[in-house]
PDB file of C-alpha atoms in Angstrom:
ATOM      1  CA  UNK A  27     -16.800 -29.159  27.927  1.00 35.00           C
ATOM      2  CA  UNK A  28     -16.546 -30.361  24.302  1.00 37.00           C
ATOM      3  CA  UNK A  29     -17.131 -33.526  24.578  1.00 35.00           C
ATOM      4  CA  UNK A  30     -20.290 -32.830  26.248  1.00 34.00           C
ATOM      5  CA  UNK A  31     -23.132 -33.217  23.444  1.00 33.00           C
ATOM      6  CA  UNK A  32     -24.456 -29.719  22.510  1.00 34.00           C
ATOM      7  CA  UNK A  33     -27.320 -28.398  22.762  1.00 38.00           C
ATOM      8  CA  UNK A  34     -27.437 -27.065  19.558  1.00 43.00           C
ATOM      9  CA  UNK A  35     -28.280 -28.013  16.200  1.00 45.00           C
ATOM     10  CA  UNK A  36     -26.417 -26.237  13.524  1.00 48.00           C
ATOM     11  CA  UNK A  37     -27.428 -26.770   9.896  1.00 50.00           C
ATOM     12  CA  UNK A  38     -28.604 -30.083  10.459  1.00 53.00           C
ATOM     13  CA  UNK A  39     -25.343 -31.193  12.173  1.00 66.00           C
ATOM     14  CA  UNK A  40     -26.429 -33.085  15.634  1.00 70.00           C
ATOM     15  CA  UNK A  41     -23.573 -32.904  17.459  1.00 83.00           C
ATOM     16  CA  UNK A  42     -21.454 -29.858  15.911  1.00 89.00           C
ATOM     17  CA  UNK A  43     -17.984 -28.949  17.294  1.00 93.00           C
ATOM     18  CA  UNK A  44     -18.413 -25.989  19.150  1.00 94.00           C
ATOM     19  CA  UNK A  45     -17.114 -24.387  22.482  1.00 95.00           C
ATOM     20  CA  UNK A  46     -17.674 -22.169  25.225  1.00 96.00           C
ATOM     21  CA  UNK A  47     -18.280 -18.325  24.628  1.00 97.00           C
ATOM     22  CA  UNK A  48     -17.261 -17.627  28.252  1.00 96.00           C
ATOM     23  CA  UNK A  49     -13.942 -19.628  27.663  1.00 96.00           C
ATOM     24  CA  UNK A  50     -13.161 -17.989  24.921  1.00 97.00           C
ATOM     25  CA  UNK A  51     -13.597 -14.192  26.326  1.00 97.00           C
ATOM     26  CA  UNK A  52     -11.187 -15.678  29.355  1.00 97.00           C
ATOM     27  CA  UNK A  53      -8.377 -16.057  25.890  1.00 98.00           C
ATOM     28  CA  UNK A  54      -9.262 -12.578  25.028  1.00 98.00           C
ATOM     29  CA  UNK A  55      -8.917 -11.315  28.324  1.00 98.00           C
ATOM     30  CA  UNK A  56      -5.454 -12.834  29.148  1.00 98.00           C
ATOM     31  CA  UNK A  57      -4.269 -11.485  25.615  1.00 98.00           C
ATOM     32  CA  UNK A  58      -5.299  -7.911  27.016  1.00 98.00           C
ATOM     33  CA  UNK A  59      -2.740  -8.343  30.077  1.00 98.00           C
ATOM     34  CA  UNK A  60       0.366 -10.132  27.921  1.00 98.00           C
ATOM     35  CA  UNK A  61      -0.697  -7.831  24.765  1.00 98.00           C
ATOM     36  CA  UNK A  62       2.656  -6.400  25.821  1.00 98.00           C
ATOM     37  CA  UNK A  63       4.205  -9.380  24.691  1.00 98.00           C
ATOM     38  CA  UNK A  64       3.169  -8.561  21.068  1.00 98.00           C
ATOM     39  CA  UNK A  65       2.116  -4.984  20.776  1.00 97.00           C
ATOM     40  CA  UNK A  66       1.444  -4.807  16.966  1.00 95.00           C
ATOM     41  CA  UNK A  67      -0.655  -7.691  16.841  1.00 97.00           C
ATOM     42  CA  UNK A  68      -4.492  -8.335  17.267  1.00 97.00           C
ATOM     43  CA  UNK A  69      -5.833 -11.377  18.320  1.00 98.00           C
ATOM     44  CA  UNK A  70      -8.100 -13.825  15.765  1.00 98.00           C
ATOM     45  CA  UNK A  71      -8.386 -17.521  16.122  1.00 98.00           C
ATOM     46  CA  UNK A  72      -8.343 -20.582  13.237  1.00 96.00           C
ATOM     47  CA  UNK A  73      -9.978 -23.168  12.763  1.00 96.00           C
ATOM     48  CA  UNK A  74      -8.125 -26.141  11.857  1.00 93.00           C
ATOM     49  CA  UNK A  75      -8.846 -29.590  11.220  1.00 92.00           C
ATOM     50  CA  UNK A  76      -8.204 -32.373  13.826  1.00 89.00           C
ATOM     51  CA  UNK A  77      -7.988 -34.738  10.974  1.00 88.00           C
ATOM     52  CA  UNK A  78      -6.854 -35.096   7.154  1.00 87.00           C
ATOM     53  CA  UNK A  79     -10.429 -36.219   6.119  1.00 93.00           C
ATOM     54  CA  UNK A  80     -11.986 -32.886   7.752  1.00 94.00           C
ATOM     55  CA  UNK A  81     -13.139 -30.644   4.825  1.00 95.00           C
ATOM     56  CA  UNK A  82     -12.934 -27.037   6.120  1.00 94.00           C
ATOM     57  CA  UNK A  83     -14.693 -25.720   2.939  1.00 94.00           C
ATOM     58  CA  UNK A  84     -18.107 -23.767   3.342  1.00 94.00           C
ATOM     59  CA  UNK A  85     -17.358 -23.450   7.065  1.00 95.00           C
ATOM     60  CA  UNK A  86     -20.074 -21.835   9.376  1.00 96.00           C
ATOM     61  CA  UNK A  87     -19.082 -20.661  12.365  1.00 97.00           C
ATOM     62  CA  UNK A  88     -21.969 -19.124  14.896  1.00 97.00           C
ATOM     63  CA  UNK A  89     -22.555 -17.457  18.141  1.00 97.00           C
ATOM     64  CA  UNK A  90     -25.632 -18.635  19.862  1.00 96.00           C
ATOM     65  CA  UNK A  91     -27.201 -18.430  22.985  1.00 95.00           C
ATOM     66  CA  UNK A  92     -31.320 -19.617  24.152  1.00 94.00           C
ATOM     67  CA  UNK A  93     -32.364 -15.741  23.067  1.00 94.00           C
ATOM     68  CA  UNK A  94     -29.676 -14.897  20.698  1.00 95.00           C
ATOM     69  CA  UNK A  95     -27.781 -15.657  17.681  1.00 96.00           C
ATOM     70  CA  UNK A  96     -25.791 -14.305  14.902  1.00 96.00           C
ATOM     71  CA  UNK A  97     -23.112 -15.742  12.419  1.00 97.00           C
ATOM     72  CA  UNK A  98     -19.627 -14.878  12.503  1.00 98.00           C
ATOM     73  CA  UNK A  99     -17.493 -13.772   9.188  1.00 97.00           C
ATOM     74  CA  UNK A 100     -14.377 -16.289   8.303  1.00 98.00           C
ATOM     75  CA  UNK A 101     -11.674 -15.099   6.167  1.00 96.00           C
ATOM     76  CA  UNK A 102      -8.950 -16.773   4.144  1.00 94.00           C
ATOM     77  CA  UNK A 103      -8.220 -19.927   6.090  1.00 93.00           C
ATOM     78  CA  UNK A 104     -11.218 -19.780   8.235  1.00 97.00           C
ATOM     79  CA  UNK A 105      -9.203 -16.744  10.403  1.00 97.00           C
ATOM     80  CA  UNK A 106     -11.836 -14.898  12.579  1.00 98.00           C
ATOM     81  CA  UNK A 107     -12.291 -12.341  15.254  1.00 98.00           C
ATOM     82  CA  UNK A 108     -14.059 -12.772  18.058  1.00 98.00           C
ATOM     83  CA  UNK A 109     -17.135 -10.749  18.878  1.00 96.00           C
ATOM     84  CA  UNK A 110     -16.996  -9.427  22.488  1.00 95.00           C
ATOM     85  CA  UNK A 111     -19.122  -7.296  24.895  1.00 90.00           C
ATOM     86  CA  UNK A 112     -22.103  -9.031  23.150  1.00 90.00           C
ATOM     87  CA  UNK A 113     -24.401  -7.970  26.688  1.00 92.00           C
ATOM     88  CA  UNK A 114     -26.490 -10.130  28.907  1.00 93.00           C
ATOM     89  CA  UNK A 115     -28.118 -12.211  25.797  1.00 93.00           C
ATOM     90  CA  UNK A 116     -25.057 -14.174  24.482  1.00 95.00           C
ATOM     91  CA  UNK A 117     -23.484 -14.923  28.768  1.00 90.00           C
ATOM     92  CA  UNK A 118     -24.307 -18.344  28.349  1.00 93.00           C
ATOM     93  CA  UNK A 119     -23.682 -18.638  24.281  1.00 97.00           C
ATOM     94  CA  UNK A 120     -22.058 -21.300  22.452  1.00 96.00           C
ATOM     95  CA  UNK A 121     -19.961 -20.889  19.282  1.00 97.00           C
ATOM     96  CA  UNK A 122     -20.344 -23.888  17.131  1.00 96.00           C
ATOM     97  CA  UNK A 123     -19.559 -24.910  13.265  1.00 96.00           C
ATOM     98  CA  UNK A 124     -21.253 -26.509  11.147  1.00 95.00           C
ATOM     99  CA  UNK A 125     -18.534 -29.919  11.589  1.00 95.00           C
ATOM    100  CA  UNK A 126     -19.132 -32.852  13.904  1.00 94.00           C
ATOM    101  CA  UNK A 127     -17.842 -32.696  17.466  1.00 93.00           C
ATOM    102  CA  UNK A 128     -14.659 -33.479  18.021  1.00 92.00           C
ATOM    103  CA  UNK A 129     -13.440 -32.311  13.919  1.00 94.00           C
ATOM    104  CA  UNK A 130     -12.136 -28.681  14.289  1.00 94.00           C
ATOM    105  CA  UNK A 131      -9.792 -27.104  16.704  1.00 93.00           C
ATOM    106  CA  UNK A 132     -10.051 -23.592  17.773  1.00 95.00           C
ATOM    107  CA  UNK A 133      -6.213 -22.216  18.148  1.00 95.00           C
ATOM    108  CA  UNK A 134      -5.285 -18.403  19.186  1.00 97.00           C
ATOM    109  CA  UNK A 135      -4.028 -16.872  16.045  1.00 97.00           C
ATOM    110  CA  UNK A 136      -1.476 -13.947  17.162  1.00 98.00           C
ATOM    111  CA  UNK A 137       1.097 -13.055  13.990  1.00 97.00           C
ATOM    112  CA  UNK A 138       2.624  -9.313  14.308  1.00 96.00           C
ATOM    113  CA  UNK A 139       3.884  -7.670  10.886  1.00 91.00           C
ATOM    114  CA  UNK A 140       7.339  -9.011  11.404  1.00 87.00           C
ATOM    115  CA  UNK A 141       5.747 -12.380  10.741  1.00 92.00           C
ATOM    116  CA  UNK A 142       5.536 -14.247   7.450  1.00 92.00           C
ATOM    117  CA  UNK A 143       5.206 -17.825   5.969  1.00 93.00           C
ATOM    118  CA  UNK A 144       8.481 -18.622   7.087  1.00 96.00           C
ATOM    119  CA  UNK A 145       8.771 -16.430  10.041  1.00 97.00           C
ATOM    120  CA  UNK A 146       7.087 -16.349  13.914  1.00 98.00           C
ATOM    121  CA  UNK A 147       8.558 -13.637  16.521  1.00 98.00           C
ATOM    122  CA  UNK A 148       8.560 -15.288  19.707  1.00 98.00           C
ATOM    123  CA  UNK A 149       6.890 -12.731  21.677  1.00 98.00           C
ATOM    124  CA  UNK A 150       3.564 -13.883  19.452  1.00 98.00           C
ATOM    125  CA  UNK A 151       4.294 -17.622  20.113  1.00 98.00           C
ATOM    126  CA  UNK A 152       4.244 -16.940  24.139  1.00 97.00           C
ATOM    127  CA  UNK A 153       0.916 -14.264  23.767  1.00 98.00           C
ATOM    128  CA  UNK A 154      -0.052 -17.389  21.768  1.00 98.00           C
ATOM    129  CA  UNK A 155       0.871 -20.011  24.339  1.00 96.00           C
ATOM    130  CA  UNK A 156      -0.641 -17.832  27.302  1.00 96.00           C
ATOM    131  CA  UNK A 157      -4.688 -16.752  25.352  1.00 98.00           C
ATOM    132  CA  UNK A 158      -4.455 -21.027  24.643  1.00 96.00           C
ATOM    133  CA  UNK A 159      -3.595 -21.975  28.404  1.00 94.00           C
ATOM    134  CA  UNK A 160      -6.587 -19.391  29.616  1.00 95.00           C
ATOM    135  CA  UNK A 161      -9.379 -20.635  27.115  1.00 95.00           C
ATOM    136  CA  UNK A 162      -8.592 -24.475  27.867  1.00 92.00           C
ATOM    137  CA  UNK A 163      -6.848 -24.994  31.628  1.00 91.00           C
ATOM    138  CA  UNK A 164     -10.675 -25.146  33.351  1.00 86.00           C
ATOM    139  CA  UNK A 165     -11.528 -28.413  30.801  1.00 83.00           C
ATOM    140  CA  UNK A 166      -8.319 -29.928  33.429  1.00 84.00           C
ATOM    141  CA  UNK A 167      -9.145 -31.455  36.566  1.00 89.00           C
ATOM    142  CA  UNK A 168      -8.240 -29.464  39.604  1.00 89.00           C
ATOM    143  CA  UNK A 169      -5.505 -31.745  40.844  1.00 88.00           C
ATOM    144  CA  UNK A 170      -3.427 -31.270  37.134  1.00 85.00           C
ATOM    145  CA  UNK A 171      -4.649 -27.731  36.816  1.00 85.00           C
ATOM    146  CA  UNK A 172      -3.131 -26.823  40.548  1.00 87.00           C
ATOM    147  CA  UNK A 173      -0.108 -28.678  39.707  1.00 85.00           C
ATOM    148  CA  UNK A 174       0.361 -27.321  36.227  1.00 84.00           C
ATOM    149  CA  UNK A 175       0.114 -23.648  37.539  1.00 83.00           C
ATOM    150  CA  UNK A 176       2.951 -24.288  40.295  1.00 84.00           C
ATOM    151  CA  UNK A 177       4.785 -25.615  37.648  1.00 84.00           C
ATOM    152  CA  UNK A 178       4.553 -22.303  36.081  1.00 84.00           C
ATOM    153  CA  UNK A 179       1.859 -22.919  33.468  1.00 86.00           C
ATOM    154  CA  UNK A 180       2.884 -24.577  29.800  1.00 89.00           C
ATOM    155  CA  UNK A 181       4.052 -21.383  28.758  1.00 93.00           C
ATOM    156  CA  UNK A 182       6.584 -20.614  31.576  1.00 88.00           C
ATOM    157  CA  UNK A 183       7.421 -23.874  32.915  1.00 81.00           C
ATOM    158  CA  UNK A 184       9.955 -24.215  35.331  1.00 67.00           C
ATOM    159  CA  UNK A 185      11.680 -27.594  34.423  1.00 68.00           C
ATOM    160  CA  UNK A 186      12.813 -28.316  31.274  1.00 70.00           C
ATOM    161  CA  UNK A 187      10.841 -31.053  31.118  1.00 68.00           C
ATOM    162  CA  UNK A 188       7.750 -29.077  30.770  1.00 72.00           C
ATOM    163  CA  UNK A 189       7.582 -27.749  26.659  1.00 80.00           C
ATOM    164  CA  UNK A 190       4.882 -26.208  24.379  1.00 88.00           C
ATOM    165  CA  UNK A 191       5.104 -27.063  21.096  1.00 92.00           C
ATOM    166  CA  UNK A 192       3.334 -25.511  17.745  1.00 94.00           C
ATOM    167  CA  UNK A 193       2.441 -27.353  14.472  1.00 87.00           C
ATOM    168  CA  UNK A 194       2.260 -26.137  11.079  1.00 91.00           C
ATOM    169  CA  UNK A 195       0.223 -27.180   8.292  1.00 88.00           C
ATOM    170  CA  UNK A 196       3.543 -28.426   6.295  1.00 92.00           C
ATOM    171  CA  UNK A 197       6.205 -30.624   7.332  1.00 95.00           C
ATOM    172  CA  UNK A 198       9.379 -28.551   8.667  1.00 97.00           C
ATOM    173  CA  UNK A 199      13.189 -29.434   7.743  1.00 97.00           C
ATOM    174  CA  UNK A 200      14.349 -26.668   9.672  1.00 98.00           C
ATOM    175  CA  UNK A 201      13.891 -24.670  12.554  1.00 98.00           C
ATOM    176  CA  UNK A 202      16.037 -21.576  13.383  1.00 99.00           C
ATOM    177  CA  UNK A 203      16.098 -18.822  16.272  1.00 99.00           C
ATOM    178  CA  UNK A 204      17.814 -15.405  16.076  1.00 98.00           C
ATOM    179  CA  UNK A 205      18.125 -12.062  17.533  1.00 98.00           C
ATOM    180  CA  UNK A 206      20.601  -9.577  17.414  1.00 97.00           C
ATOM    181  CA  UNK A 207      23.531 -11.636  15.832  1.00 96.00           C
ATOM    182  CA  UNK A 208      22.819 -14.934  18.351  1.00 98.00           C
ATOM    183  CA  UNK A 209      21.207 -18.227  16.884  1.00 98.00           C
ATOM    184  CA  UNK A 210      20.857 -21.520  17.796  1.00 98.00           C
ATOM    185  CA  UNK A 211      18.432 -24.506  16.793  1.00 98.00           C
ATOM    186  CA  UNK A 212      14.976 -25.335  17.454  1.00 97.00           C
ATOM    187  CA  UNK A 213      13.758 -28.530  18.175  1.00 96.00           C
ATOM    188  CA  UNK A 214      11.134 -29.686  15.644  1.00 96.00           C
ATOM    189  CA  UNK A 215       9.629 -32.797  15.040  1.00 95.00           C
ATOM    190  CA  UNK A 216       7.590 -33.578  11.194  1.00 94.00           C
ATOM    191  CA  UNK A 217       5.327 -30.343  11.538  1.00 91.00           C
ATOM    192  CA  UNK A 218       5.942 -29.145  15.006  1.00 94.00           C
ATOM    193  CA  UNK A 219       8.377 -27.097  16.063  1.00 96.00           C
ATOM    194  CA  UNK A 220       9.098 -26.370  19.820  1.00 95.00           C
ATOM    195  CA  UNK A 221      10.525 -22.989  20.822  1.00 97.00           C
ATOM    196  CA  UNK A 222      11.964 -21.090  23.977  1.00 95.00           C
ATOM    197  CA  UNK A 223       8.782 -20.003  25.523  1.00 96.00           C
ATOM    198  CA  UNK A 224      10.382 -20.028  29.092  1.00 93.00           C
ATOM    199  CA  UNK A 225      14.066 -18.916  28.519  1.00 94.00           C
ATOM    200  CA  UNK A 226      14.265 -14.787  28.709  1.00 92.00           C
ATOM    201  CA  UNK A 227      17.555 -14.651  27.330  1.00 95.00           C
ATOM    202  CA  UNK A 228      15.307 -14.714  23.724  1.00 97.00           C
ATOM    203  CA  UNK A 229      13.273 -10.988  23.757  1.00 98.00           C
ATOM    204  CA  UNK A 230      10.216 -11.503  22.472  1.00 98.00           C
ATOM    205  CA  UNK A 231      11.565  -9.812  19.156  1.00 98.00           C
ATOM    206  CA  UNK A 232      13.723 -12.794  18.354  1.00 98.00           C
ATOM    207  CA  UNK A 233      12.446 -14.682  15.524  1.00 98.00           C
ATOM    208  CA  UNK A 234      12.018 -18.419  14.407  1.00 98.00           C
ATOM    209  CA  UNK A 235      12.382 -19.204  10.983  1.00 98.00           C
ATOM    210  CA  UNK A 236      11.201 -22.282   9.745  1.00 98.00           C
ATOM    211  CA  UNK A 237      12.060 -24.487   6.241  1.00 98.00           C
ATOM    212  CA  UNK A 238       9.044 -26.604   5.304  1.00 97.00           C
ATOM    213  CA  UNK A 239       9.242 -29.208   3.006  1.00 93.00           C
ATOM    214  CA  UNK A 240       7.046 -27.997   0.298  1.00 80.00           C
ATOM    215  CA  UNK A 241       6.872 -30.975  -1.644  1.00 70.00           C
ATOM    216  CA  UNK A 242       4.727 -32.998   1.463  1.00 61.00           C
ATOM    217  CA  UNK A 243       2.184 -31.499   3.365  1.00 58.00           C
ATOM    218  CA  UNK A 244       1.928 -32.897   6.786  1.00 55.00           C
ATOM    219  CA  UNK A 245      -1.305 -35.116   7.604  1.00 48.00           C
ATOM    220  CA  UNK A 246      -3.042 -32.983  10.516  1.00 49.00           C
ATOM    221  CA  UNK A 247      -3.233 -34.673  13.082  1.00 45.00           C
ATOM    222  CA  UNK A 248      -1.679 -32.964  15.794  1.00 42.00           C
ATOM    223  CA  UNK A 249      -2.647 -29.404  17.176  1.00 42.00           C
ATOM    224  CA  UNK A 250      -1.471 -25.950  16.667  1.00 45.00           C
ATOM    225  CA  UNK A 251      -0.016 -25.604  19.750  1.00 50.00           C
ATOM    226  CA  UNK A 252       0.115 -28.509  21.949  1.00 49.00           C
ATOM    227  CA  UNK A 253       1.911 -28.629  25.979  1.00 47.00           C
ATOM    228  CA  UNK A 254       4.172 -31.683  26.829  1.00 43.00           C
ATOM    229  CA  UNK A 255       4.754 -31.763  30.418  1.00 38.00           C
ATOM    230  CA  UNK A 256       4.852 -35.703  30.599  1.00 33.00           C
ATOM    231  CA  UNK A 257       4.027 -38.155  28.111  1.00 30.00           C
ATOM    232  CA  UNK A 258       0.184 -38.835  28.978  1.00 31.00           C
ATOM    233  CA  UNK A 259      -0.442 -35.412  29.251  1.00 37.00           C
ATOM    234  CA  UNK A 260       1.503 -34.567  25.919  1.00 37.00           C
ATOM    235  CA  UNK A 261      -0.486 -37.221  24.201  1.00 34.00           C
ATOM    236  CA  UNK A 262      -3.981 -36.339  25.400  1.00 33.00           C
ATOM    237  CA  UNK A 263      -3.240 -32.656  24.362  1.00 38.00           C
ATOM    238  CA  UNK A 264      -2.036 -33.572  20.858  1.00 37.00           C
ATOM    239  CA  UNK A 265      -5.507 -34.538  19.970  1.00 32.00           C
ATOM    240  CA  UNK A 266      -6.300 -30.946  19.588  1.00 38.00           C
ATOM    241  CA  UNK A 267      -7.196 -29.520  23.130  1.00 39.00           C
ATOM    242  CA  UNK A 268      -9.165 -28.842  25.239  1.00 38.00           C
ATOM    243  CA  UNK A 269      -6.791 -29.554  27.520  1.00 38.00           C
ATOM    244  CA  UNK A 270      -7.387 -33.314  28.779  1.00 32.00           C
ATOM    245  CA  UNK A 271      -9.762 -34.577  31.933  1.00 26.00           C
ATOM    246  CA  UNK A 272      -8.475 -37.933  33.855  1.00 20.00           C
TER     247      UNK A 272
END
């Protein structure tokens, strides 16, 4: 869990951030069954800051194991893909970056081409939603994991009580759904926005378009996609995820 000290030393970093290869392939595996939910679209992952005082420059990011290693590339925004079907070498690995525990969040990164700055189709958001819930729901204890999944999981919850909300690196002003001639308003909050994961009337080609307010950039504190099914819960998981023990 990641708040377990690694066992790992990465560029002279003691305790580096780092999680889980084997939870990670779970994320990849649960995009293969919903990749249906956003056919044109390949999974990566981001790193993001948990904080404002995080610098994300000269990242490192690494896949290591007791007989293996081997460095993985990061692109514009520290976007990668994740290595799989590494063999019998990297089944207990570790990725880790070169950033204290506890600094970087690791956040499914699904965008199709109808996707821009402004723009997320919703069928990415849920593919989104589901490759998070599958990577983090085993850092839960049983009791909240059981009673999360007969709720329906965060991304298909069955009271409206239950929401999954995204953040974005600027603060919005706006938040807009639409397909086929319908709209209505999204619920957003400084620089999350929270849309209709659970309500099918929206295909997954419906879009939300966001207005940021380019003249602030929000302080990052909150995750990239963060579940609120009560307030302790929603708290814990806006520190980045994994999801929460108690």
């Amino acid at each position: 869990m990641q708040d377990v000290a690694a066992s790992v030393n990465v560029k002279g970093i003691r305790d580096p951030d780092w999680k889980p290869y084997s939870a990670m392939l779970k994320g990849v595996k649960r995009f293969e069954e919903k990749h249906g939910l956003a056919p044109g679209a390949q999974l990566r992952f981001i790193l993001e800051p948990r904080r404002a005082d995080v610098d994300m420059h000269a990242i490192s990011l690494r896949l290591e194991s007791d007989e293996a290693a081997m460095a993985i590339p990061l692109g514009e925004r520290n976007i990668f893909t994740l290595p799989v079907e590494q063999g019998p070498l990297y089944e207990k690995a570790e990725l880790s970056v070169n950033r204290k525990a506890g600094s970087v969040r690791w956040i499914p990164y699904v965008r199709s081409a109808a996707s821009s700055d402004t723009i997320r189709r919703l069928g990415d958001l849920r593919l989104a939603c589901e490759v998070h819930w599958a990577i983090d729901k085993d850092t839960l204890p049983f009791a909240m994991r059981t009673a999360m999944g007969a709720l329906g999981g965060p991304c298909n919850f069955v009271s409206k009580k239950g929401t999954y909300s995204f953040s974005e690196p600027r603060r919005i002003t706006a938040a807009t759904i639409s397909y086929n001639g319908k709209s209505a308003p999204v619920p957003f909050s400084g620089s999350s926005f929270t849309p209709p994961l659970r309500e099918q009337d929206w295909s997954d080609d419906s879009v939300v378009e966001l207005t940021f307010d380019n003249e602030q950039a929000a302080v990052i504190t909150s995750p990239a996609a963060s579940p609120a099914c009560a307030p302790a819960y929603a708290d814990a998981y806006r520190a980045g995820g994994p999801f929460p023990r108690y």
